[in-house]
PDB file of C-alpha atoms in Angstrom:
ATOM      1  CA  MET A   1     -21.072  -0.314   8.074  1.00  0.00           C
ATOM      2  CA  ALA A   2     -20.106  -0.501   4.432  1.00  0.00           C
ATOM      3  CA  GLU A   3     -16.645  -1.878   3.773  1.00  0.00           C
ATOM      4  CA  LYS A   4     -15.069  -1.945   0.323  1.00  0.00           C
ATOM      5  CA  GLN A   5     -17.686  -3.508  -1.942  1.00  0.00           C
ATOM      6  CA  SER A   6     -16.791  -6.256  -4.365  1.00  0.00           C
ATOM      7  CA  VAL A   7     -16.820  -5.251  -8.026  1.00  0.00           C
ATOM      8  CA  GLU A   8     -19.997  -7.305  -8.436  1.00  0.00           C
ATOM      9  CA  ASP A   9     -21.767  -5.446  -5.624  1.00  0.00           C
ATOM     10  CA  GLN A  10     -20.688  -2.063  -6.963  1.00  0.00           C
ATOM     11  CA  ILE A  11     -22.094  -2.918 -10.376  1.00  0.00           C
ATOM     12  CA  LYS A  12     -25.353  -4.201  -8.887  1.00  0.00           C
ATOM     13  CA  ASN A  13     -25.764  -0.872  -7.122  1.00  0.00           C
ATOM     14  CA  GLN A  14     -24.930   1.125 -10.238  1.00  0.00           C
ATOM     15  CA  MET A  15     -27.373  -0.907 -12.302  1.00  0.00           C
ATOM     16  CA  VAL A  16     -30.262  -0.704  -9.919  1.00  0.00           C
ATOM     17  CA  ASP A  17     -32.045   2.020 -11.920  1.00  0.00           C
ATOM     18  CA  THR A  18     -31.423   0.432 -15.320  1.00  0.00           C
ATOM     19  CA  PRO A  19     -34.349  -1.709 -16.505  1.00  0.00           C
ATOM     20  CA  VAL A  20     -33.232  -5.141 -17.663  1.00  0.00           C
ATOM     21  CA  PRO A  21     -35.367  -6.693 -20.413  1.00  0.00           C
ATOM     22  CA  GLU A  22     -37.172  -9.883 -19.437  1.00  0.00           C
ATOM     23  CA  ASP A  23     -36.387 -11.728 -22.660  1.00  0.00           C
ATOM     24  CA  GLN A  24     -32.619 -11.906 -22.751  1.00  0.00           C
ATOM     25  CA  SER A  25     -32.385 -13.934 -25.938  1.00  0.00           C
ATOM     26  CA  GLY A  26     -32.073 -11.907 -29.126  1.00  0.00           C
ATOM     27  CA  VAL A  27     -30.153 -11.346 -32.352  1.00  0.00           C
ATOM     28  CA  LEU A  28     -27.497  -8.982 -30.982  1.00  0.00           C
ATOM     29  CA  CYS A  29     -27.380 -10.325 -27.458  1.00  0.00           C
ATOM     30  CA  THR A  30     -27.944 -14.048 -27.815  1.00  0.00           C
ATOM     31  CA  ALA A  31     -27.984 -16.446 -24.887  1.00  0.00           C
ATOM     32  CA  GLU A  32     -24.371 -17.337 -25.809  1.00  0.00           C
ATOM     33  CA  ALA A  33     -23.345 -13.675 -25.879  1.00  0.00           C
ATOM     34  CA  ASP A  34     -25.067 -13.135 -22.560  1.00  0.00           C
ATOM     35  CA  GLU A  35     -23.178 -16.076 -21.091  1.00  0.00           C
ATOM     36  CA  TYR A  36     -19.958 -14.646 -22.529  1.00  0.00           C
ATOM     37  CA  PHE A  37     -20.610 -11.272 -20.871  1.00  0.00           C
ATOM     38  CA  MET A  38     -21.324 -13.062 -17.601  1.00  0.00           C
ATOM     39  CA  GLY A  39     -18.014 -14.901 -18.008  1.00  0.00           C
ATOM     40  CA  ILE A  40     -16.103 -11.639 -18.450  1.00  0.00           C
ATOM     41  CA  LYS A  41     -17.747 -10.171 -15.366  1.00  0.00           C
ATOM     42  CA  GLY A  42     -16.965 -13.313 -13.400  1.00  0.00           C
ATOM     43  CA  GLU A  43     -13.313 -13.132 -14.396  1.00  0.00           C
ATOM     44  CA  LEU A  44     -13.045  -9.442 -13.530  1.00  0.00           C
ATOM     45  CA  ASN A  45     -14.573 -10.268 -10.173  1.00  0.00           C
ATOM     46  CA  GLN A  46     -12.066 -13.083  -9.706  1.00  0.00           C
ATOM     47  CA  ILE A  47      -9.164 -10.685 -10.440  1.00  0.00           C
ATOM     48  CA  ASP A  48     -10.604  -8.277  -7.876  1.00  0.00           C
ATOM     49  CA  ARG A  49     -10.787 -11.023  -5.218  1.00  0.00           C
ATOM     50  CA  LEU A  50      -7.233 -12.186  -5.948  1.00  0.00           C
ATOM     51  CA  VAL A  51      -5.832  -8.650  -5.838  1.00  0.00           C
ATOM     52  CA  SER A  52      -7.718  -7.837  -2.631  1.00  0.00           C
ATOM     53  CA  ASP A  53      -6.490 -11.036  -1.017  1.00  0.00           C
ATOM     54  CA  ALA A  54      -2.894 -10.329  -2.050  1.00  0.00           C
ATOM     55  CA  VAL A  55      -3.097  -6.726  -0.809  1.00  0.00           C
ATOM     56  CA  ASN A  56      -4.520  -7.810   2.555  1.00  0.00           C
ATOM     57  CA  ASN A  57      -1.675 -10.296   2.992  1.00  0.00           C
ATOM     58  CA  LEU A  58       0.940  -7.748   1.932  1.00  0.00           C
ATOM     59  CA  VAL A  59      -0.415  -5.201   4.402  1.00  0.00           C
ATOM     60  CA  ILE A  60      -0.222  -7.799   7.206  1.00  0.00           C
ATOM     61  CA  ASN A  61       3.393  -8.613   6.188  1.00  0.00           C
ATOM     62  CA  PHE A  62       4.192  -4.911   5.993  1.00  0.00           C
ATOM     63  CA  ARG A  63       2.881  -4.176   9.469  1.00  0.00           C
ATOM     64  CA  TYR A  64       4.714  -7.150  10.949  1.00  0.00           C
ATOM     65  CA  ILE A  65       8.048  -6.242   9.322  1.00  0.00           C
ATOM     66  CA  SER A  66       7.620  -2.665  10.423  1.00  0.00           C
ATOM     67  CA  ARG A  67       7.038  -3.725  14.056  1.00  0.00           C
ATOM     68  CA  LEU A  68      10.098  -6.004  13.906  1.00  0.00           C
ATOM     69  CA  THR A  69      12.202  -3.192  12.448  1.00  0.00           C
ATOM     70  CA  LYS A  70      11.183  -0.818  15.184  1.00  0.00           C
ATOM     71  CA  SER A  71      12.041  -3.310  17.911  1.00  0.00           C
ATOM     72  CA  HIS A  72      15.351  -4.102  16.168  1.00  0.00           C
ATOM     73  CA  HIS A  73      16.133  -0.390  16.055  1.00  0.00           C
ATOM     74  CA  ASP A  74      15.331   0.018  19.776  1.00  0.00           C
ATOM     75  CA  MET A  75      17.416  -3.034  20.648  1.00  0.00           C
ATOM     76  CA  VAL A  76      20.471  -1.743  18.801  1.00  0.00           C
ATOM     77  CA  LEU A  77      20.136   1.598  20.575  1.00  0.00           C
ATOM     78  CA  ALA A  78      19.947  -0.174  23.952  1.00  0.00           C
ATOM     79  CA  ILE A  79      23.023  -2.310  23.204  1.00  0.00           C
ATOM     80  CA  GLU A  80      24.903   0.778  22.029  1.00  0.00           C
ATOM     81  CA  LYS A  81      24.186   2.492  25.347  1.00  0.00           C
ATOM     82  CA  MET A  82      25.396  -0.555  27.292  1.00  0.00           C
ATOM     83  CA  ALA A  83      28.544  -0.921  25.196  1.00  0.00           C
ATOM     84  CA  ALA A  84      29.468   2.767  25.218  1.00  0.00           C
ATOM     85  CA  PRO A  85      31.132   2.960  28.658  1.00  0.00           C
ATOM     86  CA  GLU A  86      33.493   0.123  27.733  1.00  0.00           C
ATOM     87  CA  GLY A  87      34.438   2.020  24.623  1.00  0.00           C
ATOM     88  CA  SER A  88      34.875  -1.132  22.584  1.00  0.00           C
ATOM     89  CA  LYS A  89      35.487   0.302  19.133  1.00  0.00           C
ATOM     90  CA  PRO A  90      34.704  -2.845  17.057  1.00  0.00           C
ATOM     91  CA  ILE A  91      31.399  -3.373  18.902  1.00  0.00           C
ATOM     92  CA  LEU A  92      30.399   0.267  18.464  1.00  0.00           C
ATOM     93  CA  GLU A  93      31.288   0.082  14.766  1.00  0.00           C
ATOM     94  CA  LEU A  94      29.142  -3.023  14.356  1.00  0.00           C
ATOM     95  CA  LEU A  95      26.257  -1.350  16.129  1.00  0.00           C
ATOM     96  CA  ASP A  96      26.593   1.697  13.879  1.00  0.00           C
ATOM     97  CA  LYS A  97      26.325  -0.607  10.887  1.00  0.00           C
ATOM     98  CA  GLN A  98      23.253  -2.196  12.429  1.00  0.00           C
ATOM     99  CA  MET A  99      21.726   1.268  12.865  1.00  0.00           C
ATOM    100  CA  ASP A 100      22.432   2.052   9.205  1.00  0.00           C
ATOM    101  CA  ILE A 101      20.705  -1.171   8.162  1.00  0.00           C
ATOM    102  CA  ALA A 102      17.708  -0.440  10.393  1.00  0.00           C
ATOM    103  CA  GLY A 103      17.463   3.054   8.901  1.00  0.00           C
ATOM    104  CA  LYS A 104      17.567   1.685   5.355  1.00  0.00           C
ATOM    105  CA  ILE A 105      14.857  -0.893   6.109  1.00  0.00           C
ATOM    106  CA  GLU A 106      12.664   1.881   7.481  1.00  0.00           C
ATOM    107  CA  GLN A 107      13.226   3.944   4.325  1.00  0.00           C
ATOM    108  CA  GLU A 108      12.286   0.978   2.132  1.00  0.00           C
ATOM    109  CA  LEU A 109       9.153   0.388   4.194  1.00  0.00           C
ATOM    110  CA  GLU A 110       8.154   4.021   3.705  1.00  0.00           C
ATOM    111  CA  MET A 111       8.516   3.592  -0.033  1.00  0.00           C
ATOM    112  CA  ALA A 112       6.431   0.409   0.121  1.00  0.00           C
ATOM    113  CA  ILE A 113       3.507   2.458   1.507  1.00  0.00           C
ATOM    114  CA  THR A 114       3.157   4.149  -1.879  1.00  0.00           C
ATOM    115  CA  SER A 115       3.267   0.875  -3.833  1.00  0.00           C
ATOM    116  CA  LEU A 116       0.884  -0.910  -1.475  1.00  0.00           C
ATOM    117  CA  GLN A 117      -1.900   1.417  -2.578  1.00  0.00           C
ATOM    118  CA  PHE A 118      -2.160  -0.423  -5.915  1.00  0.00           C
ATOM    119  CA  GLY A 119      -5.079  -2.556  -4.675  1.00  0.00           C
ATOM    120  CA  ASP A 120      -7.369   0.452  -4.400  1.00  0.00           C
ATOM    121  CA  LEU A 121      -6.517   1.633  -7.920  1.00  0.00           C
ATOM    122  CA  VAL A 122      -7.008  -1.845  -9.405  1.00  0.00           C
ATOM    123  CA  THR A 123     -10.361  -2.371  -7.657  1.00  0.00           C
ATOM    124  CA  GLN A 124     -11.690   0.950  -8.978  1.00  0.00           C
ATOM    125  CA  LEU A 125     -10.529   0.181 -12.513  1.00  0.00           C
ATOM    126  CA  LEU A 126     -12.097  -3.294 -12.403  1.00  0.00           C
ATOM    127  CA  ALA A 127     -15.393  -1.828 -11.228  1.00  0.00           C
ATOM    128  CA  HIS A 128     -15.252   0.683 -14.081  1.00  0.00           C
ATOM    129  CA  THR A 129     -14.522  -2.017 -16.696  1.00  0.00           C
ATOM    130  CA  THR A 130     -17.263  -4.303 -15.340  1.00  0.00           C
ATOM    131  CA  HIS A 131     -19.650  -1.369 -15.541  1.00  0.00           C
ATOM    132  CA  GLN A 132     -18.713  -0.828 -19.206  1.00  0.00           C
ATOM    133  CA  VAL A 133     -19.373  -4.519 -20.011  1.00  0.00           C
ATOM    134  CA  GLU A 134     -22.722  -4.416 -18.208  1.00  0.00           C
ATOM    135  CA  ILE A 135     -23.823  -1.237 -20.011  1.00  0.00           C
ATOM    136  CA  LEU A 136     -22.942  -2.715 -23.418  1.00  0.00           C
ATOM    137  CA  LYS A 137     -24.875  -5.905 -22.638  1.00  0.00           C
ATOM    138  CA  ILE A 138     -27.936  -3.943 -21.533  1.00  0.00           C
ATOM    139  CA  GLU A 139     -27.808  -1.725 -24.637  1.00  0.00           C
ATOM    140  CA  LEU A 140     -27.560  -4.739 -26.947  1.00  0.00           C
ATOM    141  CA  GLN A 141     -30.572  -6.265 -25.185  1.00  0.00           C
ATOM    142  CA  ARG A 142     -32.490  -3.002 -25.460  1.00  0.00           C
ATOM    143  CA  ILE A 143     -31.784  -2.656 -29.186  1.00  0.00           C
ATOM    144  CA  ASP A 144     -32.713  -6.322 -29.633  1.00  0.00           C
ATOM    145  CA  ARG A 145     -36.118  -5.579 -28.151  1.00  0.00           C
ATOM    146  CA  GLN A 146     -36.628  -2.558 -30.395  1.00  0.00           C
ATOM    147  CA  GLY A 147     -35.169  -4.184 -33.529  1.00  0.00           C
ATOM    148  CA  ASN A 148     -38.090  -6.211 -34.797  1.00  0.00           C
ATOM    149  CA  TRP A 149     -35.459  -8.444 -36.442  1.00  0.00           C
ATOM    150  CA  LYS A 150     -37.785 -11.212 -37.583  1.00  0.00           C
ATOM    151  CA  LYS A 151     -39.280  -8.966 -40.279  1.00  0.00           C
ATOM    152  CA  LYS A 152     -35.892  -8.348 -41.864  1.00  0.00           C
ATOM    153  CA  VAL A 153     -34.111 -10.820 -44.129  1.00  0.00           C
ATOM    154  CA  GLY A 154     -30.783 -11.198 -45.940  1.00  0.00           C
ATOM    155  CA  GLU A 155     -28.573  -8.157 -46.468  1.00  0.00           C
ATOM    156  CA  GLU A 156     -31.120  -5.860 -44.880  1.00  0.00           C
ATOM    157  CA  SER A 157     -30.911  -7.918 -41.717  1.00  0.00           C
ATOM    158  CA  LEU A 158     -27.095  -7.900 -41.711  1.00  0.00           C
ATOM    159  CA  HIS A 159     -26.993  -4.142 -42.269  1.00  0.00           C
ATOM    160  CA  THR A 160     -29.484  -3.581 -39.462  1.00  0.00           C
ATOM    161  CA  ILE A 161     -27.488  -5.823 -37.116  1.00  0.00           C
ATOM    162  CA  HIS A 162     -24.335  -3.794 -37.802  1.00  0.00           C
ATOM    163  CA  GLU A 163     -26.286  -0.619 -37.213  1.00  0.00           C
ATOM    164  CA  GLY A 164     -27.673  -2.065 -34.000  1.00  0.00           C
ATOM    165  CA  ILE A 165     -24.223  -2.968 -32.678  1.00  0.00           C
ATOM    166  CA  SER A 166     -22.836   0.491 -33.538  1.00  0.00           C
ATOM    167  CA  LYS A 167     -25.800   2.130 -31.855  1.00  0.00           C
ATOM    168  CA  ALA A 168     -25.365  -0.018 -28.744  1.00  0.00           C
ATOM    169  CA  VAL A 169     -21.654   0.858 -28.555  1.00  0.00           C
ATOM    170  CA  ASP A 170     -22.400   4.576 -29.000  1.00  0.00           C
ATOM    171  CA  VAL A 171     -25.037   4.569 -26.272  1.00  0.00           C
ATOM    172  CA  ALA A 172     -22.749   2.548 -23.989  1.00  0.00           C
ATOM    173  CA  LYS A 173     -19.953   5.090 -24.555  1.00  0.00           C
ATOM    174  CA  ASN A 174     -22.274   7.975 -23.708  1.00  0.00           C
ATOM    175  CA  LYS A 175     -23.591   6.250 -20.592  1.00  0.00           C
ATOM    176  CA  ASN A 176     -20.101   5.459 -19.421  1.00  0.00           C
ATOM    177  CA  LYS A 177     -19.009   7.116 -16.213  1.00  0.00           C
ATOM    178  CA  ARG A 178     -15.756   9.059 -16.097  1.00  0.00           C
ATOM    179  CA  LYS A 179     -12.755   6.798 -15.598  1.00  0.00           C
ATOM    180  CA  PRO A 180     -11.882   6.954 -11.899  1.00  0.00           C
ATOM    181  CA  VAL A 181      -8.203   6.068 -12.329  1.00  0.00           C
ATOM    182  CA  VAL A 182      -5.937   7.590 -14.974  1.00  0.00           C
ATOM    183  CA  GLN A 183      -2.643   6.723 -13.346  1.00  0.00           C
ATOM    184  CA  GLN A 184      -0.325   4.623 -15.518  1.00  0.00           C
ATOM    185  CA  GLY A 185       2.099   3.741 -12.741  1.00  0.00           C
ATOM    186  CA  MET A 186       2.553   3.852  -8.992  1.00  0.00           C
ATOM    187  CA  GLN A 187       4.441   7.142  -8.843  1.00  0.00           C
ATOM    188  CA  MET A 188       3.283   9.567  -6.182  1.00  0.00           C
ATOM    189  CA  GLY A 189       0.280  11.677  -7.263  1.00  0.00           C
ATOM    190  CA  ASP A 190       0.068  15.467  -7.462  1.00  0.00           C
ATOM    191  CA  ILE A 191      -0.692  17.621  -4.448  1.00  0.00           C
ATOM    192  CA  GLU A 192      -2.494  20.934  -4.603  1.00  0.00           C
ATOM    193  CA  LEU A 193      -3.462  23.185  -1.716  1.00  0.00           C
ATOM    194  CA  PHE A 194      -6.324  25.576  -2.481  1.00  0.00           C
TER     195      PHE A 194
ATOM    196  CA  MET B   1      -2.036  16.878  23.146  1.00  0.00           C
ATOM    197  CA  ALA B   2      -1.951  14.940  19.901  1.00  0.00           C
ATOM    198  CA  LYS B   3      -4.080  16.273  17.069  1.00  0.00           C
ATOM    199  CA  THR B   4      -6.797  14.001  15.751  1.00  0.00           C
ATOM    200  CA  ILE B   5      -7.312  13.178  12.108  1.00  0.00           C
ATOM    201  CA  LEU B   6     -10.377  11.517  10.620  1.00  0.00           C
ATOM    202  CA  ALA B   7      -9.249   9.221   7.774  1.00  0.00           C
ATOM    203  CA  VAL B   8     -12.052   8.213   5.419  1.00  0.00           C
ATOM    204  CA  ASP B   9     -11.664   5.523   2.765  1.00  0.00           C
ATOM    205  CA  ASP B  10     -13.647   2.437   1.763  1.00  0.00           C
ATOM    206  CA  SER B  11     -10.408   0.594   0.990  1.00  0.00           C
ATOM    207  CA  ALA B  12      -9.124  -1.113   4.124  1.00  0.00           C
ATOM    208  CA  SER B  13      -5.555  -1.176   2.805  1.00  0.00           C
ATOM    209  CA  ILE B  14      -5.548   2.586   2.149  1.00  0.00           C
ATOM    210  CA  ARG B  15      -6.983   3.257   5.621  1.00  0.00           C
ATOM    211  CA  GLN B  16      -4.266   1.106   7.154  1.00  0.00           C
ATOM    212  CA  MET B  17      -1.495   2.843   5.195  1.00  0.00           C
ATOM    213  CA  VAL B  18      -2.841   6.283   6.111  1.00  0.00           C
ATOM    214  CA  ALA B  19      -3.247   5.330   9.782  1.00  0.00           C
ATOM    215  CA  PHE B  20       0.235   3.792   9.870  1.00  0.00           C
ATOM    216  CA  THR B  21       1.775   6.968   8.433  1.00  0.00           C
ATOM    217  CA  LEU B  22      -0.137   9.384  10.665  1.00  0.00           C
ATOM    218  CA  LYS B  23       0.205   7.418  13.909  1.00  0.00           C
ATOM    219  CA  GLY B  24       3.936   7.090  13.243  1.00  0.00           C
ATOM    220  CA  ALA B  25       4.108  10.893  13.193  1.00  0.00           C
ATOM    221  CA  GLY B  26       2.246  11.198  16.496  1.00  0.00           C
ATOM    222  CA  TYR B  27      -1.288  11.952  15.316  1.00  0.00           C
ATOM    223  CA  GLU B  28      -4.368  10.244  16.673  1.00  0.00           C
ATOM    224  CA  VAL B  29      -6.378   8.640  13.912  1.00  0.00           C
ATOM    225  CA  ILE B  30     -10.065   7.825  13.664  1.00  0.00           C
ATOM    226  CA  GLU B  31     -10.979   5.665  10.684  1.00  0.00           C
ATOM    227  CA  ALA B  32     -14.238   5.741   8.745  1.00  0.00           C
ATOM    228  CA  VAL B  33     -15.272   3.398   5.927  1.00  0.00           C
ATOM    229  CA  ASP B  34     -17.426   5.847   3.926  1.00  0.00           C
ATOM    230  CA  GLY B  35     -18.945   9.316   3.996  1.00  0.00           C
ATOM    231  CA  GLN B  36     -21.877   8.375   6.214  1.00  0.00           C
ATOM    232  CA  ASP B  37     -19.627   6.648   8.743  1.00  0.00           C
ATOM    233  CA  ALA B  38     -17.337   9.694   8.695  1.00  0.00           C
ATOM    234  CA  LEU B  39     -20.218  12.109   9.238  1.00  0.00           C
ATOM    235  CA  ASP B  40     -21.413  10.077  12.232  1.00  0.00           C
ATOM    236  CA  LYS B  41     -17.908  10.006  13.719  1.00  0.00           C
ATOM    237  CA  ALA B  42     -17.260  13.691  12.964  1.00  0.00           C
ATOM    238  CA  ASN B  43     -20.338  14.547  15.013  1.00  0.00           C
ATOM    239  CA  ILE B  44     -19.043  12.589  17.997  1.00  0.00           C
ATOM    240  CA  HIS B  45     -15.343  13.520  17.843  1.00  0.00           C
ATOM    241  CA  LYS B  46     -14.286  17.067  17.072  1.00  0.00           C
ATOM    242  CA  VAL B  47     -11.306  16.248  14.868  1.00  0.00           C
ATOM    243  CA  ASN B  48      -8.557  18.644  13.759  1.00  0.00           C
ATOM    244  CA  LEU B  49      -8.402  17.500  10.138  1.00  0.00           C
ATOM    245  CA  VAL B  50     -10.375  15.313   7.752  1.00  0.00           C
ATOM    246  CA  LEU B  51      -8.638  13.311   5.033  1.00  0.00           C
ATOM    247  CA  THR B  52     -11.170  11.759   2.709  1.00  0.00           C
ATOM    248  CA  ASP B  53     -11.450   9.645  -0.420  1.00  0.00           C
ATOM    249  CA  ILE B  54     -14.106  10.558  -3.022  1.00  0.00           C
ATOM    250  CA  ASN B  55     -15.488   7.379  -4.594  1.00  0.00           C
ATOM    251  CA  MET B  56     -17.158   5.520  -1.743  1.00  0.00           C
ATOM    252  CA  PRO B  57     -20.449   3.649  -1.242  1.00  0.00           C
ATOM    253  CA  ARG B  58     -23.387   5.129   0.733  1.00  0.00           C
ATOM    254  CA  MET B  59     -21.958   8.676   0.740  1.00  0.00           C
ATOM    255  CA  ASP B  60     -19.102   9.960  -1.418  1.00  0.00           C
ATOM    256  CA  GLY B  61     -16.367  12.330  -0.298  1.00  0.00           C
ATOM    257  CA  LEU B  62     -17.811  15.402  -2.036  1.00  0.00           C
ATOM    258  CA  LYS B  63     -21.160  14.988  -0.290  1.00  0.00           C
ATOM    259  CA  LEU B  64     -19.339  14.476   3.008  1.00  0.00           C
ATOM    260  CA  LEU B  65     -17.365  17.657   2.397  1.00  0.00           C
ATOM    261  CA  GLU B  66     -20.542  19.599   1.649  1.00  0.00           C
ATOM    262  CA  LEU B  67     -22.308  18.307   4.792  1.00  0.00           C
ATOM    263  CA  LEU B  68     -19.298  18.834   7.059  1.00  0.00           C
ATOM    264  CA  ARG B  69     -18.965  22.460   5.947  1.00  0.00           C
ATOM    265  CA  LYS B  70     -22.520  23.036   7.175  1.00  0.00           C
ATOM    266  CA  LEU B  71     -21.556  22.002  10.714  1.00  0.00           C
ATOM    267  CA  ALA B  72     -20.304  24.802  12.946  1.00  0.00           C
ATOM    268  CA  HIS B  73     -17.136  22.993  14.082  1.00  0.00           C
ATOM    269  CA  TYR B  74     -16.136  22.005  10.546  1.00  0.00           C
ATOM    270  CA  LYS B  75     -16.508  25.382   8.866  1.00  0.00           C
ATOM    271  CA  THR B  76     -12.789  26.033   9.312  1.00  0.00           C
ATOM    272  CA  VAL B  77     -11.324  22.566   9.919  1.00  0.00           C
ATOM    273  CA  PRO B  78      -9.016  21.584   7.035  1.00  0.00           C
ATOM    274  CA  ILE B  79     -10.513  18.926   4.780  1.00  0.00           C
ATOM    275  CA  LEU B  80      -8.127  17.263   2.350  1.00  0.00           C
ATOM    276  CA  MET B  81      -9.310  15.070  -0.509  1.00  0.00           C
ATOM    277  CA  LEU B  82      -7.160  11.964  -1.074  1.00  0.00           C
ATOM    278  CA  THR B  83      -8.348  10.340  -4.272  1.00  0.00           C
ATOM    279  CA  THR B  84      -7.417   8.633  -7.531  1.00  0.00           C
ATOM    280  CA  GLU B  85      -9.368  11.358  -9.346  1.00  0.00           C
ATOM    281  CA  SER B  86      -7.340  14.196 -10.822  1.00  0.00           C
ATOM    282  CA  GLY B  87      -9.616  15.817 -13.417  1.00  0.00           C
ATOM    283  CA  ASP B  88      -9.961  19.602 -13.387  1.00  0.00           C
ATOM    284  CA  GLU B  89     -13.753  19.449 -13.283  1.00  0.00           C
ATOM    285  CA  ILE B  90     -14.007  17.307 -10.152  1.00  0.00           C
ATOM    286  CA  LYS B  91     -11.190  19.259  -8.517  1.00  0.00           C
ATOM    287  CA  ALA B  92     -13.119  22.466  -9.133  1.00  0.00           C
ATOM    288  CA  LYS B  93     -16.196  20.876  -7.542  1.00  0.00           C
ATOM    289  CA  GLY B  94     -14.150  19.980  -4.476  1.00  0.00           C
ATOM    290  CA  ARG B  95     -12.694  23.436  -4.261  1.00  0.00           C
ATOM    291  CA  ALA B  96     -16.128  25.053  -4.578  1.00  0.00           C
ATOM    292  CA  ALA B  97     -17.478  22.776  -1.839  1.00  0.00           C
ATOM    293  CA  GLY B  98     -14.753  23.939   0.520  1.00  0.00           C
ATOM    294  CA  ALA B  99     -11.893  21.440   0.206  1.00  0.00           C
ATOM    295  CA  THR B 100      -8.594  22.667   1.640  1.00  0.00           C
ATOM    296  CA  GLY B 101      -6.463  20.654  -0.747  1.00  0.00           C
ATOM    297  CA  TRP B 102      -6.316  17.830  -3.246  1.00  0.00           C
ATOM    298  CA  LEU B 103      -3.957  14.868  -3.022  1.00  0.00           C
ATOM    299  CA  VAL B 104      -3.871  12.323  -5.813  1.00  0.00           C
ATOM    300  CA  LYS B 105      -3.246   8.679  -4.926  1.00  0.00           C
ATOM    301  CA  PRO B 106      -0.918   6.983  -4.499  1.00  0.00           C
ATOM    302  CA  PHE B 107       0.352   9.193  -1.689  1.00  0.00           C
ATOM    303  CA  ASP B 108       3.903   9.395  -0.482  1.00  0.00           C
ATOM    304  CA  PRO B 109       4.012   9.258   3.339  1.00  0.00           C
ATOM    305  CA  LYS B 110       6.592  12.039   3.719  1.00  0.00           C
ATOM    306  CA  ARG B 111       4.721  14.404   1.402  1.00  0.00           C
ATOM    307  CA  LEU B 112       1.418  13.589   3.096  1.00  0.00           C
ATOM    308  CA  LEU B 113       2.893  14.500   6.481  1.00  0.00           C
ATOM    309  CA  GLU B 114       4.385  17.711   5.065  1.00  0.00           C
ATOM    310  CA  VAL B 115       1.013  18.809   3.710  1.00  0.00           C
ATOM    311  CA  ILE B 116      -0.807  17.915   6.931  1.00  0.00           C
ATOM    312  CA  GLY B 117       1.851  19.722   8.957  1.00  0.00           C
ATOM    313  CA  LYS B 118       1.369  22.771   6.759  1.00  0.00           C
ATOM    314  CA  VAL B 119      -2.411  22.907   7.169  1.00  0.00           C
ATOM    315  CA  ILE B 120      -2.719  22.077  10.859  1.00  0.00           C
ATOM    316  CA  GLY B 121       0.624  23.331  12.088  1.00  0.00           C
TER     317      GLY B 121
END
């Protein structure tokens, strides 16, 4: 079964139908530039792994705290029942305070559910950004192959390189998929029933 | 008898948060990691509601929606989309394919339960 794919895997899948030129060394996309692009992708992948790891740990903590809170709540209720016949006012007051605290912890945990969804949003954005980097690299390589740069010299060459970069950026923009996440914060999203 | 909800998301943390919220409210939850997994499970278990993400590997949520609506049992079962996507165009696609509603992530547990309560009573 397919679990959440790493950013790298998602990009590999997206790129599967895009032909990659054999000769990766060129004027626009030099070996150094290629290495630089690889570095960016590696770092985006590292961010994804760190965020996923942190989210997994937070979810484990969340579930544990929530179980503890529930058992604390039940315990206070049980003590309250036992103390009630005696009618000890200070004990009952303390237990009421305990119930208030348990209720507030539960409310906070509910709010944490919304925030804990950040990992999913971040992973999708990282995959989108990695995809953009990959597309730009491929377009630079493609234009390199079509450029016939060796025949051009001096200013003509410089002008053509600028043109090549602009063309690569334009094509990359057009090939770009729609951004999957537009949220700017972790506020609850809209709901619409059809 | 508790109603059963099929929760579909490739993000383990989202699945856990959804399951935590729904189980806490007394629903039974079946989890699926993508559209294909959900389709397989929907064929085995006749669930009362499907809550699905859109962007997933193997089969996305819109394709799942389209295929589920072709199955006799799922012609009328509510199918809610729970996604980061909020564009009008994709929402219209979901609506045309038979989605019951559209919830944009992140979800708030109380509001999620209200909506589910509204559509499955």
